[in-house]
CSV table of C-alpha atoms in Angstrom, one decimal:
chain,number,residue,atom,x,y,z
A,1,UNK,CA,261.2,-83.2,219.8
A,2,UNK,CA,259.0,-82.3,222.7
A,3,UNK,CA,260.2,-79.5,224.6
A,4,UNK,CA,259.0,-79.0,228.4
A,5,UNK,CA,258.6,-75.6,230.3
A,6,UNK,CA,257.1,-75.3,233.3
A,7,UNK,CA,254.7,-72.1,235.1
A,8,UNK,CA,255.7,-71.5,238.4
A,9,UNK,CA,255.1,-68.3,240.9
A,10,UNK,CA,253.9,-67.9,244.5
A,11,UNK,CA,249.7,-67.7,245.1
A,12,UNK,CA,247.8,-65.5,243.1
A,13,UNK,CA,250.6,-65.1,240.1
A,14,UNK,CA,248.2,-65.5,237.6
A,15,UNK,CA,249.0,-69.3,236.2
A,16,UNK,CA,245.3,-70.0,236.0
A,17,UNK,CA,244.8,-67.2,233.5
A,18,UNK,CA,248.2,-67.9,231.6
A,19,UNK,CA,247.0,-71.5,231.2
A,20,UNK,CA,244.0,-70.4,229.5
A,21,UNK,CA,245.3,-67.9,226.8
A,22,UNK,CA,248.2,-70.7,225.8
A,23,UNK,CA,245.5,-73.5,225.5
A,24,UNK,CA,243.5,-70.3,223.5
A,25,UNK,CA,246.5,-69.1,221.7
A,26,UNK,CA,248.3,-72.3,220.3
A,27,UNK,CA,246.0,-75.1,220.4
A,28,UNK,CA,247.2,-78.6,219.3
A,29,UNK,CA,250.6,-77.5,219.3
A,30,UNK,CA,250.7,-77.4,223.8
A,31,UNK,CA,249.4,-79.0,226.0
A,32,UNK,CA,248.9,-77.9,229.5
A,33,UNK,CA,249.6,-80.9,232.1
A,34,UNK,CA,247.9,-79.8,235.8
A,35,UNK,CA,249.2,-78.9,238.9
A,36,UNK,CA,249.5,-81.7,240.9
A,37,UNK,CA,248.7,-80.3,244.2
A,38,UNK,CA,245.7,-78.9,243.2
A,39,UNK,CA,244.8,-82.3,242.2
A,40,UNK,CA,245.1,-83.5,246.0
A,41,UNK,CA,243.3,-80.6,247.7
A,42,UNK,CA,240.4,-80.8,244.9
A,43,UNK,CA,240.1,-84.1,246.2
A,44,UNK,CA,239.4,-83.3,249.7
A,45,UNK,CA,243.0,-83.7,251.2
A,46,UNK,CA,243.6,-81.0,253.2
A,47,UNK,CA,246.9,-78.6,253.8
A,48,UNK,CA,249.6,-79.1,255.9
A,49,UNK,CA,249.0,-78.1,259.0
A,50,UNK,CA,244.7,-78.5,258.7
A,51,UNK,CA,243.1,-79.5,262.2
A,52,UNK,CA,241.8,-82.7,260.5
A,53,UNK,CA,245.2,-84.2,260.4
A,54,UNK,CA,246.2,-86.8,262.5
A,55,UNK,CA,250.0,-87.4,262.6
A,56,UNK,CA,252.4,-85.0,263.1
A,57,UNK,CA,253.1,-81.8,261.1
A,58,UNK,CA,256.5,-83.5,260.0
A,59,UNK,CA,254.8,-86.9,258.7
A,60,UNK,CA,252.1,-85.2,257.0
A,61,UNK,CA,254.5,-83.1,254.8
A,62,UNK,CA,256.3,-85.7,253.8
A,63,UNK,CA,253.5,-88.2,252.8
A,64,UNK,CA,251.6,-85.0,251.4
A,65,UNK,CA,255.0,-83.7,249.6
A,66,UNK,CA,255.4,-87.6,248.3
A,67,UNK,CA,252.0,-87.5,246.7
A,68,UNK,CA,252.8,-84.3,244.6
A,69,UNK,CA,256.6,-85.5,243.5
A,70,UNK,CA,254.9,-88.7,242.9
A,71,UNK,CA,252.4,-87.4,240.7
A,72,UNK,CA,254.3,-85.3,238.9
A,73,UNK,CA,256.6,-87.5,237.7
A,74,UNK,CA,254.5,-90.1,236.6
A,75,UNK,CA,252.1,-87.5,234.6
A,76,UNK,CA,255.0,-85.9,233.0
A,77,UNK,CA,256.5,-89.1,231.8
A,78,UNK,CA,252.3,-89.8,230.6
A,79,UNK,CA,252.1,-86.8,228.8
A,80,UNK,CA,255.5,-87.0,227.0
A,81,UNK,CA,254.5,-90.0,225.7
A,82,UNK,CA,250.7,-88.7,224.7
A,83,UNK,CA,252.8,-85.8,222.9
A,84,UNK,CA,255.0,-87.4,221.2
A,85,UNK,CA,252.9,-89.7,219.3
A,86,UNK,CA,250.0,-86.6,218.7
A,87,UNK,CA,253.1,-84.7,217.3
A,88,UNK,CA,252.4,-82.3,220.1
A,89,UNK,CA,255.3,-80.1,220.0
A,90,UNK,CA,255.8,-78.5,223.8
A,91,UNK,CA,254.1,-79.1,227.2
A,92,UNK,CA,253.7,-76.9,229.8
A,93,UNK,CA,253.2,-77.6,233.5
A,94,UNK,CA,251.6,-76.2,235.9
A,95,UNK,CA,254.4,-76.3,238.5
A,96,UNK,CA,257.1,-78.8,238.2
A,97,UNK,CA,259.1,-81.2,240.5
A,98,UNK,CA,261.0,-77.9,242.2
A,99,UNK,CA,258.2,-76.6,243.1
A,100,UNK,CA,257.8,-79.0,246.4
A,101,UNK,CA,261.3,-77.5,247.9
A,102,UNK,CA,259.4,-74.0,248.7
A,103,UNK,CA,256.9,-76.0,250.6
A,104,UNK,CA,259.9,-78.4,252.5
A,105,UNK,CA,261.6,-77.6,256.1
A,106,UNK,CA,265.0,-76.1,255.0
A,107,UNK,CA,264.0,-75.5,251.5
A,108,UNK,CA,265.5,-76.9,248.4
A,109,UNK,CA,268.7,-79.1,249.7
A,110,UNK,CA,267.0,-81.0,252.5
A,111,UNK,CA,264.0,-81.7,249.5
A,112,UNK,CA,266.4,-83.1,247.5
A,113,UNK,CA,268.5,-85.1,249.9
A,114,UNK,CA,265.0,-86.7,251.3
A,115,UNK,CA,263.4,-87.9,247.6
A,116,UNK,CA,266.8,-89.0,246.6
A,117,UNK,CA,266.5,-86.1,243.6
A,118,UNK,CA,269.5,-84.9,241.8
A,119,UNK,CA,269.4,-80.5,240.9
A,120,UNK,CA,271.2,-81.7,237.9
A,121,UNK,CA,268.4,-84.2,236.9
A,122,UNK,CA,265.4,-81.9,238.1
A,123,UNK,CA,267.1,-78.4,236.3
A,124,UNK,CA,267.6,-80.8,233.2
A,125,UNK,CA,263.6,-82.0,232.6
A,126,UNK,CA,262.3,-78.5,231.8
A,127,UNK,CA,264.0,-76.7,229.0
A,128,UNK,CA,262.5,-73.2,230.6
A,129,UNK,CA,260.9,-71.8,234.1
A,130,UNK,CA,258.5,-69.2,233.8
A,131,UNK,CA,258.2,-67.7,237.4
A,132,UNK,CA,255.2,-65.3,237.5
A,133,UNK,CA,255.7,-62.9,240.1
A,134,UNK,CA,252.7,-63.1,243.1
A,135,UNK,CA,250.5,-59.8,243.8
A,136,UNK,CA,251.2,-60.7,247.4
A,137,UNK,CA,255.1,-59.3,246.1
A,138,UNK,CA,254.5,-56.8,244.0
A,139,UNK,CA,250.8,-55.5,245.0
A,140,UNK,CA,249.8,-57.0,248.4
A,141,UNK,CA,246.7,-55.1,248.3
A,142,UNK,CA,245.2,-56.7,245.4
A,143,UNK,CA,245.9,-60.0,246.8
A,144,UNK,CA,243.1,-62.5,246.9
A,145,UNK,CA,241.7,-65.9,246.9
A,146,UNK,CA,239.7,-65.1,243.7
A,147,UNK,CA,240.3,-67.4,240.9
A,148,UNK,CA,241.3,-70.6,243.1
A,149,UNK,CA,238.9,-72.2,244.9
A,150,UNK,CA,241.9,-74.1,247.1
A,151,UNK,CA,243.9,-71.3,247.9
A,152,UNK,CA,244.7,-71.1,251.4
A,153,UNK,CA,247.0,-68.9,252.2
A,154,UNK,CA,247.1,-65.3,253.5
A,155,UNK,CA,249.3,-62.1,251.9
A,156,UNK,CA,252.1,-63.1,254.1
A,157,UNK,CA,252.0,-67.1,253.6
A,158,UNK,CA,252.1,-66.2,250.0
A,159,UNK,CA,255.0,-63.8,249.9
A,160,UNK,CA,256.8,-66.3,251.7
A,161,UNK,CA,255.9,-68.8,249.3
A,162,UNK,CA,256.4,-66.8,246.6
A,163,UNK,CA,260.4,-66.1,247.2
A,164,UNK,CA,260.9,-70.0,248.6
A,165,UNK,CA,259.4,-71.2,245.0
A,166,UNK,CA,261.9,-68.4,243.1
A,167,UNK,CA,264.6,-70.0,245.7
A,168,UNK,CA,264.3,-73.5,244.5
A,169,UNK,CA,264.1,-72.5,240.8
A,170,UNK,CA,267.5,-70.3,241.5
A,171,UNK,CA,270.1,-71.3,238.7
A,172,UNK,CA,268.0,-73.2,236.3
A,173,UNK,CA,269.1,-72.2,233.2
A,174,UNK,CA,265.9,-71.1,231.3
A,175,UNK,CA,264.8,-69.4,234.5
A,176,UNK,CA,262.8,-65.9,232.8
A,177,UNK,CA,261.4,-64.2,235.6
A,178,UNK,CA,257.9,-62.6,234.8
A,179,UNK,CA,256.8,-59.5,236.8
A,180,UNK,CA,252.9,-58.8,238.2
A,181,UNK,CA,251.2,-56.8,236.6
A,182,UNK,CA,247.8,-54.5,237.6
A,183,UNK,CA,246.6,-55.2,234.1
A,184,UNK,CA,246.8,-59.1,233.7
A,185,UNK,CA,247.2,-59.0,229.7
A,186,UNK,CA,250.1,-57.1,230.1
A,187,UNK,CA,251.7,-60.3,231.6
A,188,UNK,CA,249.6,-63.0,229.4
A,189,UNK,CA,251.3,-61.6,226.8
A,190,UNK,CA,255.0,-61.9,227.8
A,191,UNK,CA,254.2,-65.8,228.4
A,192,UNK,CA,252.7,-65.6,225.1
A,193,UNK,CA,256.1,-64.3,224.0
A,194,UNK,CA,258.1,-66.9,226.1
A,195,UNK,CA,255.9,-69.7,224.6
A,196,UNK,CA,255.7,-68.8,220.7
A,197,UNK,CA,260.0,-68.5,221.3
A,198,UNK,CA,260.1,-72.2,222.5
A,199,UNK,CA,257.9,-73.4,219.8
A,200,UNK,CA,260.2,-71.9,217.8
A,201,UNK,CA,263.1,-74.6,219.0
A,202,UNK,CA,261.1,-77.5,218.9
């Protein structure tokens, strides 16, 4: 059985760094599937709300939104196939289909009702949510673009963002809220903790 969990938090939670030590700490037996939005803006697509865009705010959050659900279906259902026949054992994502609802007008309902998503359905893919809480939360000073060459938004855009991501996650099941730490290994090694516990059950 391949289990799926997925990373989650507002900018500057400390994902990037997570990543790393799983892929460090348990080798074959995870793979990491990226974050689809990173993917876009990598490629040159910009923000919502860029002055290169040429449409209306509304349209370009919808197509830009689309792309990201889009993708994240299609390489989860990739990946689940790649695991099952390597024997992988659990995948986790870097964000997961929720994740677009912090970014939507109205938040997680109107999301929902627009891609035709059931909560049932999206709660139901991910066996666990790991939301690591954002320095912009917990220590606004320390907040920063270091680490992510993409990041774009300022301490308050990202406390925002980091309490409309915990929103849309609200009532999973396997929700395990992760504080921020000053020292960074303190929270690497709760994930570590949450990860080894899964592998556990699969």
């Amino acid at each position: 059985m391949v289990l799926k969990a997925v990373l989650t938090g507002g900018p500057c939670a400390g994902k990037t760094s997570c990543l790393l030590a799983i892929r460090a700490r348990f080798g074959e037996q995870v793979v990491t599937l990226p974050e689809a939005a990173t993917l876009l803006l990598g490629s040159g697509f910009p923000p919502p709300g860029h002055a290169s865009i040429h449409c209306s705010p509304e349209e370009w959050i919808s197509a830009f939104q689309g792309a990201i659900l889009s993708i994240q279906q299609e390489v989860e259902v990739s990946f689940e196939r790649l695991a099952w026949n390597c024997r992988v054992r659990l995948i986790v994502c870097d964000r997961g289909v929720l994740d677009g609802a912090a970014y939507w007008p109205g938040g997680r309902e109107p999301f929902l009702h627009h891609f035709g998503l059931s909560l049932d359905d999206c709660f139901g893919r991910y066996r666990s949510v790991l939301h690591l809480q954002s320095l912009a939360e917990s220590h606004p000073h320390l907040y920063g673009p270091e680490g992510n060459a993409i990041r774009y938004e300022d301490v308050a855009d990202a406390l925002r963002v980091e309490r409309a991501v915990r929103a849309a996650w609200q009532g999973h099941p396997g929700l395990i809220l992760i504080p921020a730490e000053i020292e960074p290994r303190i929270k690497i090694a709760r994930v570590l903790e949450v990860i080894e516990a899964l592998l556990a059950l699969s």
